[in-house]
């Protein structure tokens, strides 16, 4: 098995560097920040870290069902493909800012993409 | 081996995590990634040495207090654990030494613990009051152990508040009260003496920050320390003279009282160099738009704390450097 993007960019330390950057972009993005209103920021940052770790191919135990259950309340509030696209875009911009090469960003985006139907409850 | 939780013992299997053990026995513990990353399963060890592997990524203040991730601890001995908002500390006694009004609504209570009590300024205690000790409320510690022998808390009179009403009307010097603590992670930590500190308070949220500011100065903090205290009108501020004196005495410390009530504007026009017009979260950001590398303390009404938290984060403060009033526990998200 080839080494994951997670390992190649520096593992947990790289994700730690990415979390604040990514979360700040998401909160500043008017297309999606309404979904984060009133959410406890510390707990949310933990989830963001778990998401980034997963997207980068790092260790996680999330299942498709976890993704569905975890986002069902947001789907009920109108979460759709355009919001999912915006998150992927912020993911790409974060990794670009950290100097991650384009092909590795592509791999991360593909992993995130693979959760689309579960996240959107389809 | 067993895991003790809320008075119950649960048998732990070989190589099992605390989280898996509790879940297997039907105990509901919030969790998400089960990989030691998302921190949803944050708990606190009452006994049993927590290994570093179960504290990966936790704030220093949480590590010091034996917080751990339940999905990442495979104990090799009997342990007792608790949720992070449980009252896990024993009760202590304190004698009321004095009660004085700091303004029309806020009382300063000085309490002398009857047992040894170690704490950091800015942490809080659970205080029991009332005729049969049935009332319990949390109060932040404004005192600094190096300067003050007694504990100091600030109690704001809340309309129809049973506890604050009792403290304002019936509590007398000489009375013995029960309390437990210290709790919370909102306190000064030495080691980054040149870092900028931004502190925002509304109302009696000044109490922990009054402790933290003096503690930081005591411990030789040389970086800028900016304290914004907000209230609707000047007579709802307090410790104004003490804070202005501190501001004059220490070059690194700046005190900025902010008024945001309806009449505040007119009032400030006559005394523009004494008060700022506006809300603390707006004034602070105007004064210091780039907060990269700063440490921030937020105490007061939840509306201000939540809004300010988001604002200072977007202005560049790392999330791990934002310490909010700890009355909102990690489990009340």
Short mmCIF file of C-alpha atoms in Angstrom, two decimals:
data_model
loop_
_atom_site.label_atom_id
_atom_site.label_comp_id
_atom_site.label_asym_id
_atom_site.label_seq_id
_atom_site.Cartn_x
_atom_site.Cartn_y
_atom_site.Cartn_z
CA UNK A 1 0.00 0.00 0.00
CA UNK A 2 1.39 3.41 -0.89
CA UNK A 3 2.01 5.96 1.84
CA UNK A 4 -0.99 8.18 2.58
CA UNK A 5 -1.06 11.92 1.94
CA UNK A 6 -1.36 12.19 5.72
CA UNK A 7 2.06 10.60 6.24
CA UNK A 8 3.69 12.36 3.31
CA UNK A 9 2.78 15.85 4.48
CA UNK A 10 3.87 15.24 8.06
CA UNK A 11 1.06 13.46 9.90
CA UNK A 12 -0.61 14.92 12.95
CA UNK A 13 1.61 18.01 13.16
CA UNK A 14 0.57 19.00 9.64
CA UNK A 15 -3.09 18.50 10.47
CA UNK A 16 -2.71 20.61 13.61
CA UNK A 17 -1.32 23.40 11.46
CA UNK A 18 -4.21 23.02 9.05
CA UNK A 19 -7.12 22.94 11.52
CA UNK A 20 -7.20 26.60 12.57
CA UNK A 21 -6.56 27.72 9.00
CA UNK A 22 -9.32 25.54 7.58
CA UNK A 23 -11.84 26.34 10.31
CA UNK A 24 -11.17 30.08 9.94
CA UNK A 25 -11.86 29.84 6.19
CA UNK A 26 -15.09 27.93 6.80
CA UNK A 27 -16.33 30.44 9.41
CA UNK A 28 -15.50 33.35 7.11
CA UNK A 29 -17.30 31.75 4.14
CA UNK A 30 -20.81 33.22 3.89
CA UNK A 31 -21.95 30.35 1.71
CA UNK A 32 -21.65 27.86 4.58
CA UNK A 33 -21.01 29.62 7.88
CA UNK A 34 -24.72 29.63 8.80
CA UNK A 35 -24.36 25.90 9.50
CA UNK A 36 -21.84 26.70 12.25
CA UNK A 37 -23.90 29.32 14.11
CA UNK A 38 -24.17 28.57 17.80
CA UNK A 39 -21.82 25.60 17.62
CA UNK A 40 -19.25 25.17 20.40
CA UNK A 41 -16.01 26.16 18.69
CA UNK A 42 -13.65 23.91 20.64
CA UNK A 43 -15.73 20.84 19.98
CA UNK A 44 -16.21 21.81 16.35
CA UNK A 45 -12.46 22.26 15.86
CA UNK A 46 -12.01 18.68 17.06
CA UNK A 47 -14.44 17.51 14.40
CA UNK A 48 -12.65 19.61 11.78
CA UNK A 49 -9.40 17.94 12.75
CA UNK A 50 -10.97 14.51 12.45
CA UNK A 51 -12.36 15.49 9.03
CA UNK A 52 -8.99 16.75 7.79
CA UNK A 53 -7.26 13.64 9.12
CA UNK A 54 -9.72 11.46 7.26
CA UNK A 55 -9.50 13.48 4.03
CA UNK A 56 -5.73 13.16 4.13
CA UNK A 57 -5.95 9.40 4.51
CA UNK A 58 -4.91 9.38 8.16
CA UNK A 59 -6.24 7.21 10.98
CA UNK A 60 -9.98 7.34 11.59
CA UNK A 61 -12.86 5.04 12.41
CA UNK A 62 -15.67 6.91 10.68
CA UNK A 63 -18.23 4.87 8.78
CA UNK A 64 -20.72 5.98 6.16
CA UNK A 65 -23.40 5.71 8.82
CA UNK A 66 -21.46 8.07 11.11
CA UNK A 67 -21.33 10.59 8.25
CA UNK A 68 -25.08 10.28 7.66
CA UNK A 69 -26.05 10.50 11.33
CA UNK A 70 -23.63 13.33 11.99
CA UNK A 71 -24.97 15.54 9.21
CA UNK A 72 -28.68 14.62 9.17
CA UNK A 73 -29.63 17.72 11.21
CA UNK A 74 -27.81 19.90 8.67
CA UNK A 75 -29.42 18.19 5.67
CA UNK A 76 -32.76 18.98 7.34
CA UNK A 77 -31.64 22.62 7.38
CA UNK A 78 -30.89 22.59 3.65
CA UNK A 79 -27.32 21.29 3.36
CA UNK A 80 -26.77 20.48 -0.33
CA UNK A 81 -24.15 19.92 -3.02
CA UNK A 82 -23.21 23.60 -3.29
CA UNK A 83 -22.28 23.65 0.42
CA UNK A 84 -20.32 20.43 0.07
CA UNK A 85 -18.46 21.97 -2.89
CA UNK A 86 -17.62 25.02 -0.79
CA UNK A 87 -16.10 22.83 1.94
CA UNK A 88 -13.96 20.98 -0.62
CA UNK A 89 -12.87 24.34 -2.01
CA UNK A 90 -11.82 25.52 1.47
CA UNK A 91 -9.98 22.25 2.00
CA UNK A 92 -8.04 22.83 -1.22
CA UNK A 93 -7.27 26.45 -0.37
CA UNK A 94 -6.02 25.43 3.11
CA UNK A 95 -3.67 22.78 1.75
CA UNK A 96 -2.45 25.13 -0.99
CA UNK A 97 -1.65 27.75 1.64
CA UNK A 98 0.37 25.14 3.55
CA UNK A 99 2.40 24.34 0.44
CA UNK A 100 0.97 20.88 -0.17
CA UNK A 101 1.61 19.84 -3.81
CA UNK A 102 -1.38 19.85 -6.18
CA UNK A 103 -1.43 16.09 -6.77
CA UNK A 104 -1.68 15.40 -3.03
CA UNK A 105 -4.47 17.98 -2.72
CA UNK A 106 -6.23 16.08 -5.50
CA UNK A 107 -5.97 12.86 -3.49
CA UNK A 108 -7.37 14.55 -0.39
CA UNK A 109 -10.23 16.07 -2.37
CA UNK A 110 -11.03 12.63 -3.80
CA UNK A 111 -11.29 11.09 -0.32
CA UNK A 112 -13.52 13.93 0.85
CA UNK A 113 -15.56 13.55 -2.34
CA UNK A 114 -16.16 9.87 -1.55
CA UNK A 115 -18.21 10.89 1.51
CA UNK A 116 -20.53 13.22 -0.46
CA UNK A 117 -23.58 10.96 -0.70
CA UNK A 118 -23.38 9.88 2.94
CA UNK A 119 -22.94 13.46 4.19
CA UNK A 120 -25.88 14.65 2.09
CA UNK A 121 -27.99 11.69 3.21
CA UNK A 122 -28.51 10.12 -0.23
CA UNK B 1 -9.20 -4.38 36.41
CA UNK B 2 -12.11 -2.01 36.72
CA UNK B 3 -13.21 1.43 35.60
CA UNK B 4 -15.19 3.33 38.24
CA UNK B 5 -17.66 5.89 36.88
CA UNK B 6 -20.41 7.65 38.83
CA UNK B 7 -20.00 5.23 41.72
CA UNK B 8 -20.31 2.09 39.58
CA UNK B 9 -17.49 -0.33 38.83
CA UNK B 10 -17.20 -1.75 35.34
CA UNK B 11 -14.93 -4.69 34.50
CA UNK B 12 -12.25 -3.75 32.01
CA UNK B 13 -11.10 -6.28 29.43
CA UNK B 14 -7.50 -6.75 28.38
CA UNK B 15 -6.33 -3.85 26.17
CA UNK B 16 -9.76 -2.22 26.26
CA UNK B 17 -10.15 1.56 26.16
CA UNK B 18 -12.09 3.40 28.85
CA UNK B 19 -14.58 4.47 26.17
CA UNK B 20 -15.15 0.95 24.82
CA UNK B 21 -15.51 -0.40 28.34
CA UNK B 22 -18.17 2.14 29.31
CA UNK B 23 -20.04 1.83 26.01
CA UNK B 24 -19.99 -1.96 26.27
CA UNK B 25 -21.73 -1.66 29.64
CA UNK B 26 -24.38 0.63 28.20
CA UNK B 27 -23.02 3.87 29.68
CA UNK B 28 -23.61 6.79 27.32
CA UNK B 29 -20.41 8.74 26.71
CA UNK B 30 -20.38 11.27 23.85
CA UNK B 31 -17.90 10.18 21.19
CA UNK B 32 -17.23 10.62 17.51
CA UNK B 33 -13.95 9.73 15.80
CA UNK B 34 -12.74 7.11 18.34
CA UNK B 35 -9.21 7.81 17.07
CA UNK B 36 -8.00 10.32 19.65
CA UNK B 37 -8.52 13.31 17.40
CA UNK B 38 -11.91 14.98 17.73
CA UNK B 39 -11.87 15.26 21.57
CA UNK B 40 -15.59 14.53 21.84
CA UNK B 41 -14.95 11.80 24.45
CA UNK B 42 -13.02 14.14 26.75
CA UNK B 43 -13.11 12.93 30.38
CA UNK B 44 -11.27 13.52 33.61
CA UNK B 45 -9.33 11.01 35.70
CA UNK B 46 -10.15 11.03 39.40
CA UNK B 47 -7.52 8.38 40.14
CA UNK B 48 -5.01 6.46 38.07
CA UNK B 49 -2.08 8.07 36.25
CA UNK B 50 -3.11 9.20 32.79
CA UNK B 51 -0.47 8.32 30.16
CA UNK B 52 0.62 10.96 27.65
CA UNK B 53 -0.86 8.92 24.81
CA UNK B 54 -4.35 9.58 26.21
CA UNK B 55 -3.73 13.33 26.37
CA UNK B 56 -2.43 13.92 22.87
CA UNK B 57 -3.51 17.29 21.51
CA UNK B 58 -5.12 18.51 24.74
CA UNK B 59 -4.51 22.01 26.03
CA UNK B 60 -1.80 22.29 28.66
CA UNK B 61 -4.34 23.39 31.26
CA UNK B 62 -6.46 20.32 30.58
CA UNK B 63 -3.47 17.97 30.74
CA UNK B 64 -2.51 19.42 34.12
CA UNK B 65 -5.96 18.61 35.41
CA UNK B 66 -5.85 14.97 34.31
CA UNK B 67 -8.22 15.35 31.38
CA UNK B 68 -7.91 12.53 28.87
CA UNK B 69 -9.52 11.08 25.76
CA UNK B 70 -11.56 8.03 26.72
CA UNK B 71 -10.97 6.41 23.32
CA UNK B 72 -7.20 6.55 23.80
CA UNK B 73 -6.63 5.25 27.32
CA UNK B 74 -6.10 1.52 27.84
CA UNK B 75 -5.54 1.43 31.61
CA UNK B 76 -3.20 -1.09 33.16
CA UNK B 77 -4.62 -0.62 36.65
CA UNK B 78 -7.93 0.23 38.31
CA UNK B 79 -9.03 3.74 37.46
CA UNK B 80 -11.80 6.13 38.41
CA UNK B 81 -13.06 8.56 35.77
CA UNK B 82 -15.62 11.33 35.51
CA UNK B 83 -17.22 13.56 32.92
CA UNK B 84 -15.51 16.93 32.79
CA UNK B 85 -18.43 18.85 34.29
CA UNK B 86 -18.96 16.62 37.30
CA UNK B 87 -18.30 17.93 40.75
CA UNK B 88 -15.51 15.58 41.60
CA UNK B 89 -13.70 17.49 44.31
CA UNK B 90 -14.33 17.17 48.03
CA UNK B 91 -16.13 19.80 50.03
CA UNK B 92 -14.13 22.33 52.01
CA UNK B 93 -15.16 24.95 54.53
CA UNK B 94 -14.59 28.68 54.40
CA UNK B 95 -15.42 31.45 56.81
CA UNK B 96 -16.94 34.65 55.48
CA UNK B 97 -14.47 37.42 56.39
CA UNK B 98 -16.12 40.42 54.81
CA UNK B 99 -18.81 41.57 52.47
CA UNK B 100 -18.59 44.94 50.71
CA UNK B 101 -20.37 46.59 47.83
CA UNK B 102 -18.17 47.32 44.80
CA UNK B 103 -21.08 49.11 43.12
CA UNK B 104 -24.88 49.03 43.53
CA UNK B 105 -25.18 45.50 42.20
CA UNK B 106 -21.93 43.73 42.90
CA UNK B 107 -20.70 42.47 46.27
CA UNK B 108 -17.14 41.43 47.04
CA UNK B 109 -17.08 38.45 49.38
CA UNK B 110 -13.85 37.49 51.11
CA UNK B 111 -13.67 33.89 52.30
CA UNK B 112 -11.03 32.24 54.46
CA UNK B 113 -10.63 28.54 53.60
CA UNK B 114 -10.36 26.40 56.74
CA UNK B 115 -8.19 23.83 54.94
CA UNK B 116 -5.25 24.12 52.56
CA UNK B 117 -6.59 25.23 49.21
CA UNK B 118 -4.40 25.60 46.11
CA UNK B 119 -5.80 27.39 43.08
CA UNK B 120 -4.92 29.70 40.21
CA UNK B 121 -6.51 33.15 39.93
CA UNK B 122 -9.34 32.89 37.42
CA UNK B 123 -10.38 29.35 38.32
CA UNK B 124 -13.79 28.95 39.92
CA UNK B 125 -15.40 27.28 42.92
CA UNK B 126 -18.82 25.79 43.57
CA UNK B 127 -20.20 27.60 46.60
CA UNK B 128 -23.03 26.22 48.71
CA UNK B 129 -25.33 28.63 50.46
CA UNK B 130 -28.80 29.04 51.78
CA UNK B 131 -30.28 27.87 55.02
CA UNK B 132 -29.79 24.18 54.29
CA UNK B 133 -26.89 24.32 51.81
CA UNK B 134 -29.17 23.39 48.93
CA UNK B 135 -28.08 26.23 46.67
CA UNK B 136 -24.93 25.74 44.65
CA UNK B 137 -23.50 28.34 42.30
CA UNK B 138 -20.16 28.82 40.56
CA UNK B 139 -18.01 31.87 41.27
CA UNK B 140 -14.66 32.79 39.77
CA UNK B 141 -11.73 33.55 42.04
CA UNK B 142 -10.53 37.14 41.78
CA UNK B 143 -7.85 36.76 44.44
CA UNK B 144 -4.16 36.04 43.86
CA UNK B 145 -2.64 33.57 46.37
CA UNK B 146 0.67 35.48 46.46
CA UNK B 147 -1.11 38.74 47.40
CA UNK B 148 -4.33 37.79 49.09
CA UNK B 149 -4.73 35.48 52.08
CA UNK B 150 -8.45 35.11 51.56
CA UNK B 151 -10.43 34.00 48.55
CA UNK B 152 -12.23 36.80 46.76
CA UNK B 153 -15.39 36.41 44.71
CA UNK B 154 -17.68 38.98 43.09
CA UNK B 155 -21.40 38.33 43.33
CA UNK B 156 -23.77 40.23 41.09
CA UNK B 157 -27.32 40.64 42.35
CA UNK B 158 -29.47 38.74 39.87
CA UNK B 159 -33.19 39.66 39.79
CA UNK B 160 -35.02 36.90 41.70
CA UNK B 161 -31.71 35.07 42.10
CA UNK B 162 -31.95 32.96 45.26
CA UNK B 163 -28.22 32.59 45.80
CA UNK B 164 -27.21 36.15 45.01
CA UNK B 165 -30.19 37.41 47.02
CA UNK B 166 -29.06 35.36 50.01
CA UNK B 167 -25.48 36.63 49.70
CA UNK B 168 -26.57 40.23 49.34
CA UNK B 169 -29.11 40.18 52.17
CA UNK B 170 -28.39 37.47 54.71
CA UNK B 171 -24.78 36.41 54.46
CA UNK B 172 -22.73 37.77 57.41
CA UNK B 173 -19.05 37.75 58.39
CA UNK B 174 -18.29 34.77 60.62
CA UNK B 175 -20.58 32.42 58.76
CA UNK B 176 -19.19 29.10 57.56
CA UNK B 177 -19.86 28.13 53.95
CA UNK B 178 -19.12 24.91 52.08
CA UNK B 179 -17.37 24.99 48.74
CA UNK B 180 -15.44 22.78 46.35
CA UNK B 181 -12.87 23.49 43.70
CA UNK B 182 -10.85 24.75 42.04
CA UNK B 183 -12.36 24.14 38.62
CA UNK B 184 -11.75 25.51 35.15
CA UNK B 185 -8.87 26.29 32.86
CA UNK B 186 -9.22 30.05 32.55
CA UNK B 187 -5.98 31.18 34.21
CA UNK B 188 -2.55 32.64 33.47
CA UNK B 189 0.25 30.30 32.47
CA UNK B 190 3.86 31.46 32.62
CA UNK B 191 6.30 30.57 29.86
CA UNK B 192 5.37 33.09 27.20
CA UNK B 193 6.14 36.35 28.99
CA UNK B 194 6.22 38.46 25.84
CA UNK B 195 2.96 37.25 24.36
CA UNK B 196 0.12 39.75 24.00
CA UNK B 197 -2.78 39.13 26.38
CA UNK B 198 -6.23 40.40 25.51
CA UNK B 199 -8.87 40.16 28.24
CA UNK B 200 -12.56 40.97 27.72
CA UNK B 201 -15.15 41.08 30.50
CA UNK B 202 -18.72 42.21 30.94
CA UNK B 203 -20.28 42.77 34.37
CA UNK B 204 -18.92 40.55 37.15
CA UNK B 205 -16.94 38.63 34.50
CA UNK B 206 -14.25 41.06 35.63
CA UNK B 207 -13.62 38.89 38.71
CA UNK B 208 -11.45 36.19 37.11
CA UNK B 209 -9.68 38.76 34.92
CA UNK B 210 -8.87 40.97 37.92
CA UNK B 211 -7.10 37.88 39.29
CA UNK B 212 -5.46 36.88 36.02
CA UNK B 213 -4.13 40.39 35.26
CA UNK B 214 -2.50 40.74 38.69
CA UNK B 215 -1.16 37.18 38.49
CA UNK B 216 0.39 37.86 35.05
CA UNK B 217 2.06 41.05 36.28
CA UNK B 218 3.26 39.24 39.43
CA UNK B 219 4.79 36.48 37.37
CA UNK B 220 6.76 38.96 35.28
CA UNK B 221 4.68 39.15 32.13
CA UNK B 222 6.27 41.81 29.92
CA UNK B 223 4.12 41.62 26.79
CA UNK B 224 1.08 43.91 26.38
CA UNK B 225 -1.86 43.13 28.69
CA UNK B 226 -5.07 44.81 27.48
CA UNK B 227 -8.18 44.63 29.65
CA UNK B 228 -11.54 45.75 28.23
CA UNK B 229 -14.37 45.87 30.78
CA UNK B 230 -17.86 46.56 29.46
CA UNK B 231 -21.05 47.74 31.14
CA UNK B 232 -24.11 49.72 30.05
CA UNK B 233 -23.22 52.72 32.20
CA UNK B 234 -20.32 54.03 34.28
CA UNK B 235 -21.98 53.20 37.59
CA UNK B 236 -22.14 49.54 36.60
CA UNK B 237 -18.38 49.34 36.19
CA UNK B 238 -16.33 48.61 39.32
CA UNK B 239 -12.72 48.49 40.56
CA UNK B 240 -12.23 51.43 38.20
CA UNK B 241 -9.80 53.31 40.47
CA UNK B 242 -7.78 50.19 41.24
CA UNK B 243 -7.50 49.33 37.54
CA UNK B 244 -6.53 52.88 36.57
CA UNK B 245 -3.81 52.80 39.23
CA UNK B 246 -2.52 49.50 37.88
CA UNK B 247 -2.57 51.00 34.38
CA UNK B 248 -0.44 53.93 35.56
CA UNK B 249 1.95 51.78 37.52
CA UNK B 250 2.66 49.12 34.88
CA UNK B 251 3.61 50.17 31.38
CA UNK B 252 2.58 46.86 29.82
CA UNK B 253 -0.95 47.03 31.25
CA UNK B 254 -3.80 48.99 29.65
CA UNK B 255 -7.30 49.28 31.09
CA UNK B 256 -10.10 50.25 28.72
CA UNK B 257 -13.56 50.64 30.29
CA UNK B 258 -16.30 50.46 27.65
CA UNK B 259 -19.87 51.72 27.97
CA UNK B 260 -22.55 50.44 25.62
CA UNK B 261 -25.84 51.57 27.20
CA UNK B 262 -28.29 53.99 25.59
CA UNK B 263 -27.05 57.05 27.44
CA UNK B 264 -23.40 56.11 27.25
CA UNK B 265 -22.72 58.25 24.19
CA UNK B 266 -23.72 61.55 25.81
CA UNK B 267 -21.87 60.66 28.95
CA UNK B 268 -18.66 59.86 27.11
CA UNK B 269 -18.73 63.10 25.13
CA UNK B 270 -18.08 64.93 28.37
CA UNK B 271 -15.28 62.56 29.44
CA UNK B 272 -13.77 61.19 26.23
CA UNK B 273 -10.43 60.22 27.72
CA UNK B 274 -11.97 58.17 30.54
CA UNK B 275 -14.31 55.78 28.73
CA UNK B 276 -14.76 54.11 25.34
CA UNK B 277 -18.18 54.05 23.67
CA UNK B 278 -19.27 50.65 22.42
CA UNK B 279 -19.20 46.95 23.17
CA UNK B 280 -15.98 45.33 24.39
CA UNK B 281 -15.79 42.87 21.49
CA UNK B 282 -15.99 45.71 18.95
CA UNK B 283 -13.63 48.05 20.78
CA UNK B 284 -11.00 45.38 21.33
CA UNK B 285 -10.95 44.42 17.65
CA UNK B 286 -10.77 48.04 16.59
CA UNK B 287 -7.85 48.59 18.95
CA UNK B 288 -6.08 45.37 17.98
CA UNK B 289 -7.31 44.14 14.57
CA UNK B 290 -4.55 41.56 14.16
CA UNK B 291 -4.54 39.04 17.01
CA UNK B 292 -2.14 36.50 15.57
CA UNK B 293 0.00 35.14 18.38
CA UNK B 294 -2.14 36.64 21.16
CA UNK B 295 -3.74 34.83 24.07
CA UNK B 296 -7.31 35.81 24.80
CA UNK B 297 -9.46 35.52 27.95
CA UNK B 298 -13.23 36.03 27.70
CA UNK B 299 -15.51 36.22 30.74
CA UNK B 300 -19.04 37.48 31.12
CA UNK B 301 -22.41 37.10 29.46
CA UNK B 302 -22.61 34.21 26.99
CA UNK B 303 -23.65 36.45 24.10
CA UNK B 304 -20.46 38.50 24.39
CA UNK B 305 -18.26 35.45 25.01
CA UNK B 306 -19.54 33.54 21.99
CA UNK B 307 -19.40 36.49 19.63
CA UNK B 308 -15.97 37.56 20.83
CA UNK B 309 -14.64 34.03 20.57
CA UNK B 310 -15.55 33.89 16.91
CA UNK B 311 -14.22 37.38 16.24
CA UNK B 312 -10.83 36.92 17.88
CA UNK B 313 -10.43 33.56 16.16
CA UNK B 314 -11.13 35.15 12.76
CA UNK B 315 -8.66 37.92 13.71
CA UNK B 316 -5.91 35.33 13.97
CA UNK B 317 -5.89 33.98 17.54
CA UNK B 318 -5.26 30.22 17.61
CA UNK B 319 -8.23 28.37 19.06
CA UNK B 320 -6.03 26.79 21.72
CA UNK B 321 -5.10 30.30 22.91
CA UNK B 322 -8.69 31.35 23.59
CA UNK B 323 -9.76 30.81 27.19
CA UNK B 324 -13.42 31.43 27.75
CA UNK B 325 -15.37 31.71 30.96
CA UNK B 326 -15.47 28.10 32.06
CA UNK B 327 -19.01 28.07 33.49
CA UNK B 328 -20.00 26.60 30.14
CA UNK B 329 -18.54 23.13 30.38
CA UNK B 330 -17.26 21.12 27.43
CA UNK B 331 -20.39 18.98 27.68
CA UNK B 332 -22.97 21.72 27.33
CA UNK B 333 -22.19 22.47 23.67
#
